[in-house]
Amino acid sequence: MKPYLLILGGFATLYIGGELFMKGAVTISKRLRIPPLLIGLTIASLATSMPEIMVGISSSLEGVPDLAVGSVVGTNIVNVFLILALAALIMPIVVDRVAIRQNLIMMIIASTALFFVGVLAGQIDRFIGALFLIALVGYYLYSYYHALNKDEHPEEVLDDIKDFSSIGLALLFIFFAVIALFLGSDWLVIGASSIATQFGLTEAVIGLTIVAFGTSLPELTLCVIGALRGHSEIAFGNIVGSHIINIFAVLGIASMIKPIPINPSLTRFDIPLLLFLTLVLAVVLEWRGKLNRTTAVVFLLIYISYIIVTYTGVLS
């Protein structure tokens, strides 16, 4: 019973920590007059990715690297083919092909980099981790430059997120949020590892499914709020930013602590699937410029099929 309580407590603490961190980040962004496009693609995405970052760090420290890589791959699949699809079911997502093209390209680059690192190196060492972090900084700088030179206001939904009255209060709650995220991720990793051992499941499978869904709760919250309030385009910006951050930041930071070996099973199936599905998303958006409800249903069916294949492959 204890591992299940640890997982439930971990999820709840991660959710609370993610919410506090997001409100604090948005407060600082507004007070410092950071462009709204940059908030959506970077600040909000970083805030909702904090659970994944902390799980990656805890997994590295606890010596279960498969959980770190599995949670990143699984979370990115969850974000697009479950959360983004749910947002599109509530309200079809229409995007500006030109405005989002460079972000889709970066999304593809991140997935491709993970694929080739897994195939050619078999691990993410400190050098590769450093390159991942440099790529993330480059993406942030480019996004900032792009936001400053375009008169766009796509993230009105962020105004609906209650922020704090001052930067000082925001920093205080961010401090408490980081503590909550650290504790929640530690409980989640310990509980998930214990359950994996009990049922003969690998840490990679647990990371790809249970942990991936749990750490995606902040993205789910922000995307659903945006869709319900008529701003479903925020879902896309947040998901794309989170996809890039999950690969470059989570694995980059975790590998700087300890090199991360990549399980061959992830290289054979899950990581190539992530790259393929990323390309599918890019083609759909480039071709049609939107995600309608029919496409959303197809994406949901793909995700359900993926979960079935993942577990039947383990149990067979």
PDB file of C-alpha atoms in Angstrom:
ATOM      1  CA  MET A   1       0.000   0.000   0.000  1.00  0.00           C
ATOM      2  CA  LYS A   2       2.873   2.378   0.789  1.00  0.00           C
ATOM      3  CA  PRO A   3       4.126   2.647  -2.850  1.00  0.00           C
ATOM      4  CA  TYR A   4       0.623   3.615  -4.012  1.00  0.00           C
ATOM      5  CA  LEU A   5       0.352   6.258  -1.284  1.00  0.00           C
ATOM      6  CA  LEU A   6       3.758   7.596  -2.305  1.00  0.00           C
ATOM      7  CA  ILE A   7       2.606   7.852  -5.933  1.00  0.00           C
ATOM      8  CA  LEU A   8      -0.678   9.560  -5.008  1.00  0.00           C
ATOM      9  CA  GLY A   9       1.106  11.910  -2.645  1.00  0.00           C
ATOM     10  CA  GLY A  10       3.764  12.553  -5.287  1.00  0.00           C
ATOM     11  CA  PHE A  11       1.170  13.414  -7.939  1.00  0.00           C
ATOM     12  CA  ALA A  12      -0.710  15.743  -5.589  1.00  0.00           C
ATOM     13  CA  THR A  13       2.455  17.499  -4.437  1.00  0.00           C
ATOM     14  CA  LEU A  14       3.753  17.847  -7.997  1.00  0.00           C
ATOM     15  CA  TYR A  15       0.434  19.342  -9.065  1.00  0.00           C
ATOM     16  CA  ILE A  16       0.414  21.876  -6.227  1.00  0.00           C
ATOM     17  CA  GLY A  17       4.070  22.734  -6.815  1.00  0.00           C
ATOM     18  CA  GLY A  18       3.499  23.110 -10.555  1.00  0.00           C
ATOM     19  CA  GLU A  19       0.540  25.439  -9.995  1.00  0.00           C
ATOM     20  CA  LEU A  20       2.487  27.637  -7.559  1.00  0.00           C
ATOM     21  CA  PHE A  21       5.512  27.733  -9.841  1.00  0.00           C
ATOM     22  CA  MET A  22       3.390  28.656 -12.855  1.00  0.00           C
ATOM     23  CA  LYS A  23       1.631  31.505 -11.016  1.00  0.00           C
ATOM     24  CA  GLY A  24       4.944  32.786  -9.739  1.00  0.00           C
ATOM     25  CA  ALA A  25       6.538  32.624 -13.191  1.00  0.00           C
ATOM     26  CA  VAL A  26       3.594  34.392 -14.836  1.00  0.00           C
ATOM     27  CA  THR A  27       3.664  37.101 -12.132  1.00  0.00           C
ATOM     28  CA  ILE A  28       7.356  37.808 -12.734  1.00  0.00           C
ATOM     29  CA  SER A  29       6.821  37.759 -16.504  1.00  0.00           C
ATOM     30  CA  LYS A  30       3.998  40.324 -16.305  1.00  0.00           C
ATOM     31  CA  ARG A  31       5.802  42.591 -13.838  1.00  0.00           C
ATOM     32  CA  LEU A  32       8.948  42.596 -15.997  1.00  0.00           C
ATOM     33  CA  ARG A  33       6.875  43.130 -19.172  1.00  0.00           C
ATOM     34  CA  ILE A  34       8.195  40.038 -20.901  1.00  0.00           C
ATOM     35  CA  PRO A  35       6.442  39.675 -24.291  1.00  0.00           C
ATOM     36  CA  PRO A  36       3.312  37.493 -24.101  1.00  0.00           C
ATOM     37  CA  LEU A  37       4.463  35.171 -26.888  1.00  0.00           C
ATOM     38  CA  LEU A  38       7.627  34.439 -24.940  1.00  0.00           C
ATOM     39  CA  ILE A  39       5.559  33.712 -21.822  1.00  0.00           C
ATOM     40  CA  GLY A  40       3.537  31.082 -23.655  1.00  0.00           C
ATOM     41  CA  LEU A  41       6.385  29.333 -25.435  1.00  0.00           C
ATOM     42  CA  THR A  42       9.007  29.471 -22.693  1.00  0.00           C
ATOM     43  CA  ILE A  43       7.963  30.704 -19.215  1.00  0.00           C
ATOM     44  CA  ALA A  44       4.631  28.855 -19.014  1.00  0.00           C
ATOM     45  CA  SER A  45       6.161  25.789 -20.696  1.00  0.00           C
ATOM     46  CA  LEU A  46       9.069  25.797 -18.245  1.00  0.00           C
ATOM     47  CA  ALA A  47       6.643  26.125 -15.335  1.00  0.00           C
ATOM     48  CA  THR A  48       4.496  23.191 -16.458  1.00  0.00           C
ATOM     49  CA  SER A  49       7.640  21.139 -17.156  1.00  0.00           C
ATOM     50  CA  MET A  50       9.033  21.544 -13.631  1.00  0.00           C
ATOM     51  CA  PRO A  51       7.558  18.192 -12.466  1.00  0.00           C
ATOM     52  CA  GLU A  52       9.359  16.425 -15.334  1.00  0.00           C
ATOM     53  CA  ILE A  53      12.604  18.237 -14.520  1.00  0.00           C
ATOM     54  CA  MET A  54      12.421  17.257 -10.856  1.00  0.00           C
ATOM     55  CA  VAL A  55      11.503  13.649 -11.689  1.00  0.00           C
ATOM     56  CA  GLY A  56      14.509  13.532 -14.035  1.00  0.00           C
ATOM     57  CA  ILE A  57      16.825  14.805 -11.297  1.00  0.00           C
ATOM     58  CA  SER A  58      15.376  12.420  -8.695  1.00  0.00           C
ATOM     59  CA  SER A  59      15.602   9.476 -11.106  1.00  0.00           C
ATOM     60  CA  SER A  60      19.260  10.244 -11.756  1.00  0.00           C
ATOM     61  CA  LEU A  61      20.030  10.553  -8.048  1.00  0.00           C
ATOM     62  CA  GLU A  62      18.074   7.367  -7.214  1.00  0.00           C
ATOM     63  CA  GLY A  63      19.901   5.379  -9.910  1.00  0.00           C
ATOM     64  CA  VAL A  64      16.855   4.641 -12.115  1.00  0.00           C
ATOM     65  CA  PRO A  65      17.738   6.388 -15.400  1.00  0.00           C
ATOM     66  CA  ASP A  66      15.130   4.410 -17.373  1.00  0.00           C
ATOM     67  CA  LEU A  67      12.465   6.261 -15.404  1.00  0.00           C
ATOM     68  CA  ALA A  68      13.936   9.620 -16.454  1.00  0.00           C
ATOM     69  CA  VAL A  69      14.111   8.813 -20.181  1.00  0.00           C
ATOM     70  CA  GLY A  70      10.816   6.920 -20.140  1.00  0.00           C
ATOM     71  CA  SER A  71       8.978   9.775 -18.438  1.00  0.00           C
ATOM     72  CA  VAL A  72      10.311  12.299 -20.995  1.00  0.00           C
ATOM     73  CA  VAL A  73       9.334  10.196 -24.007  1.00  0.00           C
ATOM     74  CA  GLY A  74       5.999   9.191 -22.467  1.00  0.00           C
ATOM     75  CA  THR A  75       5.166  12.744 -21.382  1.00  0.00           C
ATOM     76  CA  ASN A  76       5.780  14.133 -24.867  1.00  0.00           C
ATOM     77  CA  ILE A  77       3.498  11.473 -26.349  1.00  0.00           C
ATOM     78  CA  VAL A  78       0.860  12.199 -23.676  1.00  0.00           C
ATOM     79  CA  ASN A  79       1.083  15.946 -24.284  1.00  0.00           C
ATOM     80  CA  VAL A  80       0.392  15.753 -28.018  1.00  0.00           C
ATOM     81  CA  PHE A  81      -1.837  12.730 -28.434  1.00  0.00           C
ATOM     82  CA  LEU A  82      -3.863  13.006 -25.243  1.00  0.00           C
ATOM     83  CA  ILE A  83      -3.750  16.548 -23.841  1.00  0.00           C
ATOM     84  CA  LEU A  84      -3.558  18.486 -27.113  1.00  0.00           C
ATOM     85  CA  ALA A  85      -6.226  16.192 -28.543  1.00  0.00           C
ATOM     86  CA  LEU A  86      -8.517  16.839 -25.554  1.00  0.00           C
ATOM     87  CA  ALA A  87      -8.042  20.596 -25.992  1.00  0.00           C
ATOM     88  CA  ALA A  88      -8.893  20.282 -29.701  1.00  0.00           C
ATOM     89  CA  LEU A  89     -12.047  18.319 -28.836  1.00  0.00           C
ATOM     90  CA  ILE A  90     -13.203  21.202 -26.631  1.00  0.00           C
ATOM     91  CA  MET A  91     -12.320  23.808 -29.267  1.00  0.00           C
ATOM     92  CA  PRO A  92     -10.509  23.197 -32.593  1.00  0.00           C
ATOM     93  CA  ILE A  93      -6.998  24.685 -32.528  1.00  0.00           C
ATOM     94  CA  VAL A  94      -6.198  27.037 -35.411  1.00  0.00           C
ATOM     95  CA  VAL A  95      -2.587  28.138 -35.820  1.00  0.00           C
ATOM     96  CA  ASP A  96      -0.656  30.553 -37.998  1.00  0.00           C
ATOM     97  CA  ARG A  97       1.527  28.312 -40.165  1.00  0.00           C
ATOM     98  CA  VAL A  98       4.253  30.936 -40.522  1.00  0.00           C
ATOM     99  CA  ALA A  99       4.293  31.892 -36.837  1.00  0.00           C
ATOM    100  CA  ILE A 100       4.581  28.322 -35.553  1.00  0.00           C
ATOM    101  CA  ARG A 101       6.844  26.863 -38.243  1.00  0.00           C
ATOM    102  CA  GLN A 102      10.145  27.611 -36.477  1.00  0.00           C
ATOM    103  CA  ASN A 103       8.813  26.103 -33.239  1.00  0.00           C
ATOM    104  CA  LEU A 104       7.685  22.951 -35.020  1.00  0.00           C
ATOM    105  CA  ILE A 105      11.144  22.705 -36.589  1.00  0.00           C
ATOM    106  CA  MET A 106      12.751  22.969 -33.137  1.00  0.00           C
ATOM    107  CA  MET A 107      10.344  20.332 -31.852  1.00  0.00           C
ATOM    108  CA  ILE A 108      11.457  17.980 -34.645  1.00  0.00           C
ATOM    109  CA  ILE A 109      15.127  18.777 -33.997  1.00  0.00           C
ATOM    110  CA  ALA A 110      14.734  17.872 -30.307  1.00  0.00           C
ATOM    111  CA  SER A 111      13.069  14.516 -31.080  1.00  0.00           C
ATOM    112  CA  THR A 112      15.601  13.757 -33.837  1.00  0.00           C
ATOM    113  CA  ALA A 113      18.512  14.562 -31.521  1.00  0.00           C
ATOM    114  CA  LEU A 114      17.176  12.170 -28.878  1.00  0.00           C
ATOM    115  CA  PHE A 115      16.709   9.451 -31.526  1.00  0.00           C
ATOM    116  CA  PHE A 116      20.251   9.694 -32.908  1.00  0.00           C
ATOM    117  CA  VAL A 117      21.821   9.953 -29.456  1.00  0.00           C
ATOM    118  CA  GLY A 118      19.987   6.763 -28.472  1.00  0.00           C
ATOM    119  CA  VAL A 119      20.982   4.900 -31.639  1.00  0.00           C
ATOM    120  CA  LEU A 120      24.581   6.094 -31.996  1.00  0.00           C
ATOM    121  CA  ALA A 121      25.714   6.688 -28.417  1.00  0.00           C
ATOM    122  CA  GLY A 122      23.317   4.642 -26.307  1.00  0.00           C
ATOM    123  CA  GLN A 123      23.566   7.158 -23.506  1.00  0.00           C
ATOM    124  CA  ILE A 124      23.352  10.851 -22.705  1.00  0.00           C
ATOM    125  CA  ASP A 125      26.703  11.763 -21.190  1.00  0.00           C
ATOM    126  CA  ARG A 126      27.643  15.114 -19.694  1.00  0.00           C
ATOM    127  CA  PHE A 127      28.928  16.482 -23.011  1.00  0.00           C
ATOM    128  CA  ILE A 128      25.698  15.651 -24.840  1.00  0.00           C
ATOM    129  CA  GLY A 129      23.725  16.971 -21.875  1.00  0.00           C
ATOM    130  CA  ALA A 130      25.616  20.245 -22.111  1.00  0.00           C
ATOM    131  CA  LEU A 131      24.815  20.446 -25.841  1.00  0.00           C
ATOM    132  CA  PHE A 132      21.131  19.876 -25.019  1.00  0.00           C
ATOM    133  CA  LEU A 133      21.174  22.764 -22.545  1.00  0.00           C
ATOM    134  CA  ILE A 134      22.987  25.041 -25.027  1.00  0.00           C
ATOM    135  CA  ALA A 135      20.340  24.202 -27.637  1.00  0.00           C
ATOM    136  CA  LEU A 136      17.615  25.131 -25.133  1.00  0.00           C
ATOM    137  CA  VAL A 137      19.265  28.480 -24.363  1.00  0.00           C
ATOM    138  CA  GLY A 138      19.548  29.119 -28.103  1.00  0.00           C
ATOM    139  CA  TYR A 139      15.844  28.373 -28.493  1.00  0.00           C
ATOM    140  CA  TYR A 140      15.000  30.785 -25.672  1.00  0.00           C
ATOM    141  CA  LEU A 141      17.115  33.572 -27.170  1.00  0.00           C
ATOM    142  CA  TYR A 142      15.599  33.065 -30.610  1.00  0.00           C
ATOM    143  CA  SER A 143      12.063  33.024 -29.165  1.00  0.00           C
ATOM    144  CA  TYR A 144      12.772  36.244 -27.276  1.00  0.00           C
ATOM    145  CA  TYR A 145      14.142  37.958 -30.379  1.00  0.00           C
ATOM    146  CA  HIS A 146      11.204  36.721 -32.447  1.00  0.00           C
ATOM    147  CA  ALA A 147       8.679  37.910 -29.826  1.00  0.00           C
ATOM    148  CA  LEU A 148      10.222  41.375 -29.644  1.00  0.00           C
ATOM    149  CA  ASN A 149       9.962  41.821 -33.388  1.00  0.00           C
ATOM    150  CA  LYS A 150       6.388  40.684 -33.867  1.00  0.00           C
ATOM    151  CA  ASP A 151       3.198  42.400 -32.731  1.00  0.00           C
ATOM    152  CA  GLU A 152       1.321  39.324 -31.529  1.00  0.00           C
ATOM    153  CA  HIS A 153      -1.006  38.792 -28.576  1.00  0.00           C
ATOM    154  CA  PRO A 154      -1.929  35.094 -28.596  1.00  0.00           C
ATOM    155  CA  GLU A 155      -1.689  34.347 -24.871  1.00  0.00           C
ATOM    156  CA  GLU A 156      -4.596  36.314 -23.433  1.00  0.00           C
ATOM    157  CA  VAL A 157      -5.552  33.232 -21.453  1.00  0.00           C
ATOM    158  CA  LEU A 158      -2.588  33.873 -19.167  1.00  0.00           C
ATOM    159  CA  ASP A 159      -4.493  36.870 -17.863  1.00  0.00           C
ATOM    160  CA  ASP A 160      -7.001  34.370 -16.451  1.00  0.00           C
ATOM    161  CA  ILE A 161      -4.299  32.772 -14.297  1.00  0.00           C
ATOM    162  CA  LYS A 162      -4.385  34.534 -10.934  1.00  0.00           C
ATOM    163  CA  ASP A 163      -0.955  35.947 -10.253  1.00  0.00           C
ATOM    164  CA  PHE A 164       0.633  37.286  -7.081  1.00  0.00           C
ATOM    165  CA  SER A 165       0.572  40.937  -6.025  1.00  0.00           C
ATOM    166  CA  SER A 166       4.342  41.441  -6.117  1.00  0.00           C
ATOM    167  CA  ILE A 167       7.564  39.906  -7.427  1.00  0.00           C
ATOM    168  CA  GLY A 168       8.729  39.320  -3.845  1.00  0.00           C
ATOM    169  CA  LEU A 169       5.642  37.243  -3.035  1.00  0.00           C
ATOM    170  CA  ALA A 170       6.004  35.401  -6.323  1.00  0.00           C
ATOM    171  CA  LEU A 171       9.621  34.498  -5.523  1.00  0.00           C
ATOM    172  CA  LEU A 172       8.580  33.269  -2.054  1.00  0.00           C
ATOM    173  CA  PHE A 173       5.953  30.958  -3.518  1.00  0.00           C
ATOM    174  CA  ILE A 174       8.353  29.779  -6.217  1.00  0.00           C
ATOM    175  CA  PHE A 175      10.700  28.779  -3.383  1.00  0.00           C
ATOM    176  CA  PHE A 176       7.932  26.724  -1.734  1.00  0.00           C
ATOM    177  CA  ALA A 177       6.956  25.357  -5.149  1.00  0.00           C
ATOM    178  CA  VAL A 178      10.477  24.033  -5.769  1.00  0.00           C
ATOM    179  CA  ILE A 179      10.434  22.278  -2.385  1.00  0.00           C
ATOM    180  CA  ALA A 180       7.037  20.731  -3.199  1.00  0.00           C
ATOM    181  CA  LEU A 181       8.259  19.664  -6.634  1.00  0.00           C
ATOM    182  CA  PHE A 182      11.379  18.076  -5.170  1.00  0.00           C
ATOM    183  CA  LEU A 183       9.435  16.141  -2.509  1.00  0.00           C
ATOM    184  CA  GLY A 184       6.684  15.089  -4.913  1.00  0.00           C
ATOM    185  CA  SER A 185       9.118  13.881  -7.555  1.00  0.00           C
ATOM    186  CA  ASP A 186      11.130  11.931  -4.974  1.00  0.00           C
ATOM    187  CA  TRP A 187       7.992  10.191  -3.642  1.00  0.00           C
ATOM    188  CA  LEU A 188       6.814   9.466  -7.171  1.00  0.00           C
ATOM    189  CA  VAL A 189      10.133   7.928  -8.255  1.00  0.00           C
ATOM    190  CA  ILE A 190      10.404   5.750  -5.140  1.00  0.00           C
ATOM    191  CA  GLY A 191       6.775   4.576  -5.381  1.00  0.00           C
ATOM    192  CA  ALA A 192       6.951   3.912  -9.135  1.00  0.00           C
ATOM    193  CA  SER A 193      10.201   1.964  -8.820  1.00  0.00           C
ATOM    194  CA  SER A 194       8.698  -0.176  -6.045  1.00  0.00           C
ATOM    195  CA  ILE A 195       5.578  -0.979  -8.085  1.00  0.00           C
ATOM    196  CA  ALA A 196       7.683  -1.805 -11.135  1.00  0.00           C
ATOM    197  CA  THR A 197       9.636  -4.316  -9.047  1.00  0.00           C
ATOM    198  CA  GLN A 198       6.488  -5.877  -7.534  1.00  0.00           C
ATOM    199  CA  PHE A 199       4.774  -6.484 -10.874  1.00  0.00           C
ATOM    200  CA  GLY A 200       7.833  -7.258 -12.954  1.00  0.00           C
ATOM    201  CA  LEU A 201       7.441  -4.078 -15.010  1.00  0.00           C
ATOM    202  CA  THR A 202      10.466  -2.082 -16.058  1.00  0.00           C
ATOM    203  CA  GLU A 203      11.114   1.444 -14.859  1.00  0.00           C
ATOM    204  CA  ALA A 204      10.931   2.480 -18.527  1.00  0.00           C
ATOM    205  CA  VAL A 205       7.334   1.221 -18.872  1.00  0.00           C
ATOM    206  CA  ILE A 206       6.266   2.903 -15.624  1.00  0.00           C
ATOM    207  CA  GLY A 207       7.917   6.119 -16.805  1.00  0.00           C
ATOM    208  CA  LEU A 208       6.287   5.916 -20.238  1.00  0.00           C
ATOM    209  CA  THR A 209       2.787   5.573 -18.805  1.00  0.00           C
ATOM    210  CA  ILE A 210       2.002   6.264 -15.127  1.00  0.00           C
ATOM    211  CA  VAL A 211       4.734   8.816 -14.384  1.00  0.00           C
ATOM    212  CA  ALA A 212       4.296  10.452 -17.802  1.00  0.00           C
ATOM    213  CA  PHE A 213       0.596  11.030 -17.197  1.00  0.00           C
ATOM    214  CA  GLY A 214       1.111  12.289 -13.651  1.00  0.00           C
ATOM    215  CA  THR A 215       3.790  14.816 -14.583  1.00  0.00           C
ATOM    216  CA  SER A 216       1.589  16.082 -17.446  1.00  0.00           C
ATOM    217  CA  LEU A 217      -1.109  17.322 -15.059  1.00  0.00           C
ATOM    218  CA  PRO A 218       0.091  20.983 -15.203  1.00  0.00           C
ATOM    219  CA  GLU A 219      -0.008  20.923 -19.022  1.00  0.00           C
ATOM    220  CA  LEU A 220      -3.459  19.334 -18.877  1.00  0.00           C
ATOM    221  CA  THR A 221      -4.703  22.063 -16.523  1.00  0.00           C
ATOM    222  CA  LEU A 222      -3.385  24.958 -18.619  1.00  0.00           C
ATOM    223  CA  CYS A 223      -4.588  23.473 -21.922  1.00  0.00           C
ATOM    224  CA  VAL A 224      -8.096  22.684 -20.695  1.00  0.00           C
ATOM    225  CA  ILE A 225      -8.464  26.124 -19.076  1.00  0.00           C
ATOM    226  CA  GLY A 226      -7.362  27.723 -22.322  1.00  0.00           C
ATOM    227  CA  ALA A 227      -9.744  25.672 -24.449  1.00  0.00           C
ATOM    228  CA  LEU A 228     -12.730  26.261 -22.146  1.00  0.00           C
ATOM    229  CA  ARG A 229     -12.128  30.022 -22.206  1.00  0.00           C
ATOM    230  CA  GLY A 230     -11.881  30.155 -25.981  1.00  0.00           C
ATOM    231  CA  HIS A 231      -8.104  30.406 -26.250  1.00  0.00           C
ATOM    232  CA  SER A 232      -7.176  26.872 -27.317  1.00  0.00           C
ATOM    233  CA  GLU A 233      -4.147  28.212 -29.194  1.00  0.00           C
ATOM    234  CA  ILE A 234      -2.382  28.457 -25.817  1.00  0.00           C
ATOM    235  CA  ALA A 235      -2.485  24.648 -25.741  1.00  0.00           C
ATOM    236  CA  PHE A 236      -0.304  24.455 -28.813  1.00  0.00           C
ATOM    237  CA  GLY A 237       2.289  26.970 -27.596  1.00  0.00           C
ATOM    238  CA  ASN A 238       2.520  25.284 -24.212  1.00  0.00           C
ATOM    239  CA  ILE A 239       2.766  21.753 -25.612  1.00  0.00           C
ATOM    240  CA  VAL A 240       5.449  22.657 -28.167  1.00  0.00           C
ATOM    241  CA  GLY A 241       7.499  24.511 -25.560  1.00  0.00           C
ATOM    242  CA  SER A 242       7.131  21.646 -23.078  1.00  0.00           C
ATOM    243  CA  HIS A 243       8.152  19.090 -25.721  1.00  0.00           C
ATOM    244  CA  ILE A 244      11.429  20.934 -26.353  1.00  0.00           C
ATOM    245  CA  ILE A 245      12.092  21.616 -22.662  1.00  0.00           C
ATOM    246  CA  ASN A 246      11.375  18.010 -21.665  1.00  0.00           C
ATOM    247  CA  ILE A 247      14.101  16.707 -23.975  1.00  0.00           C
ATOM    248  CA  PHE A 248      16.737  19.413 -23.718  1.00  0.00           C
ATOM    249  CA  ALA A 249      16.244  20.564 -20.102  1.00  0.00           C
ATOM    250  CA  VAL A 250      15.100  17.407 -18.279  1.00  0.00           C
ATOM    251  CA  LEU A 251      17.632  15.058 -19.880  1.00  0.00           C
ATOM    252  CA  GLY A 252      20.283  17.756 -20.090  1.00  0.00           C
ATOM    253  CA  ILE A 253      20.134  18.569 -16.374  1.00  0.00           C
ATOM    254  CA  ALA A 254      19.782  14.933 -15.272  1.00  0.00           C
ATOM    255  CA  SER A 255      22.768  13.851 -17.398  1.00  0.00           C
ATOM    256  CA  MET A 256      24.938  16.570 -15.882  1.00  0.00           C
ATOM    257  CA  ILE A 257      24.377  14.892 -12.511  1.00  0.00           C
ATOM    258  CA  LYS A 258      25.060  11.397 -13.832  1.00  0.00           C
ATOM    259  CA  PRO A 259      25.320  10.080 -17.434  1.00  0.00           C
ATOM    260  CA  ILE A 260      22.029   8.491 -18.486  1.00  0.00           C
ATOM    261  CA  PRO A 261      22.073   5.166 -20.371  1.00  0.00           C
ATOM    262  CA  ILE A 262      19.188   4.779 -22.827  1.00  0.00           C
ATOM    263  CA  ASN A 263      17.356   1.463 -22.651  1.00  0.00           C
ATOM    264  CA  PRO A 264      17.593  -0.358 -26.038  1.00  0.00           C
ATOM    265  CA  SER A 265      13.836  -1.051 -25.907  1.00  0.00           C
ATOM    266  CA  LEU A 266      13.201   2.710 -25.937  1.00  0.00           C
ATOM    267  CA  THR A 267      15.540   3.139 -28.900  1.00  0.00           C
ATOM    268  CA  ARG A 268      13.838   0.341 -30.842  1.00  0.00           C
ATOM    269  CA  PHE A 269      10.227   1.454 -30.404  1.00  0.00           C
ATOM    270  CA  ASP A 270       9.255   4.385 -28.172  1.00  0.00           C
ATOM    271  CA  ILE A 271      11.773   7.030 -29.264  1.00  0.00           C
ATOM    272  CA  PRO A 272      11.323   6.310 -33.023  1.00  0.00           C
ATOM    273  CA  LEU A 273       7.558   6.429 -32.429  1.00  0.00           C
ATOM    274  CA  LEU A 274       7.902   9.812 -30.707  1.00  0.00           C
ATOM    275  CA  LEU A 275       9.871  11.146 -33.684  1.00  0.00           C
ATOM    276  CA  PHE A 276       7.330   9.746 -36.156  1.00  0.00           C
ATOM    277  CA  LEU A 277       4.368  11.199 -34.254  1.00  0.00           C
ATOM    278  CA  THR A 278       6.117  14.568 -34.010  1.00  0.00           C
ATOM    279  CA  LEU A 279       6.498  14.550 -37.797  1.00  0.00           C
ATOM    280  CA  VAL A 280       2.813  13.604 -38.153  1.00  0.00           C
ATOM    281  CA  LEU A 281       1.808  16.595 -36.016  1.00  0.00           C
ATOM    282  CA  ALA A 282       4.041  18.903 -38.073  1.00  0.00           C
ATOM    283  CA  VAL A 283       2.604  17.637 -41.369  1.00  0.00           C
ATOM    284  CA  VAL A 284      -0.992  18.006 -40.150  1.00  0.00           C
ATOM    285  CA  LEU A 285      -0.427  21.589 -38.963  1.00  0.00           C
ATOM    286  CA  GLU A 286       1.583  22.587 -42.035  1.00  0.00           C
ATOM    287  CA  TRP A 287      -0.994  21.056 -44.362  1.00  0.00           C
ATOM    288  CA  ARG A 288      -4.232  22.095 -42.677  1.00  0.00           C
ATOM    289  CA  GLY A 289      -3.181  24.819 -40.237  1.00  0.00           C
ATOM    290  CA  LYS A 290      -5.443  23.454 -37.525  1.00  0.00           C
ATOM    291  CA  LEU A 291      -6.370  20.517 -35.320  1.00  0.00           C
ATOM    292  CA  ASN A 292     -10.081  19.822 -35.673  1.00  0.00           C
ATOM    293  CA  ARG A 293     -12.186  17.388 -33.662  1.00  0.00           C
ATOM    294  CA  THR A 294     -11.823  14.574 -36.210  1.00  0.00           C
ATOM    295  CA  THR A 295      -8.030  14.784 -36.025  1.00  0.00           C
ATOM    296  CA  ALA A 296      -8.275  14.949 -32.234  1.00  0.00           C
ATOM    297  CA  VAL A 297     -10.233  11.670 -32.141  1.00  0.00           C
ATOM    298  CA  VAL A 298      -7.590  10.024 -34.354  1.00  0.00           C
ATOM    299  CA  PHE A 299      -4.851  11.268 -32.012  1.00  0.00           C
ATOM    300  CA  LEU A 300      -6.702   9.867 -28.993  1.00  0.00           C
ATOM    301  CA  LEU A 301      -7.050   6.474 -30.698  1.00  0.00           C
ATOM    302  CA  ILE A 302      -3.318   6.510 -31.437  1.00  0.00           C
ATOM    303  CA  TYR A 303      -2.571   7.173 -27.770  1.00  0.00           C
ATOM    304  CA  ILE A 304      -4.907   4.411 -26.562  1.00  0.00           C
ATOM    305  CA  SER A 305      -3.299   1.998 -29.028  1.00  0.00           C
ATOM    306  CA  TYR A 306       0.147   2.998 -27.798  1.00  0.00           C
ATOM    307  CA  ILE A 307      -0.783   2.266 -24.173  1.00  0.00           C
ATOM    308  CA  ILE A 308      -2.247  -1.131 -25.142  1.00  0.00           C
ATOM    309  CA  VAL A 309       0.846  -2.068 -27.135  1.00  0.00           C
ATOM    310  CA  THR A 310       3.154  -0.938 -24.336  1.00  0.00           C
ATOM    311  CA  TYR A 311       1.485  -3.082 -21.687  1.00  0.00           C
ATOM    312  CA  THR A 312       0.654  -6.120 -23.831  1.00  0.00           C
ATOM    313  CA  GLY A 313       4.258  -6.141 -25.022  1.00  0.00           C
ATOM    314  CA  VAL A 314       5.426  -6.301 -21.430  1.00  0.00           C
ATOM    315  CA  LEU A 315       2.858  -8.841 -20.285  1.00  0.00           C
ATOM    316  CA  SER A 316       3.182 -11.200 -23.285  1.00  0.00           C
TER     317      SER A 316
END
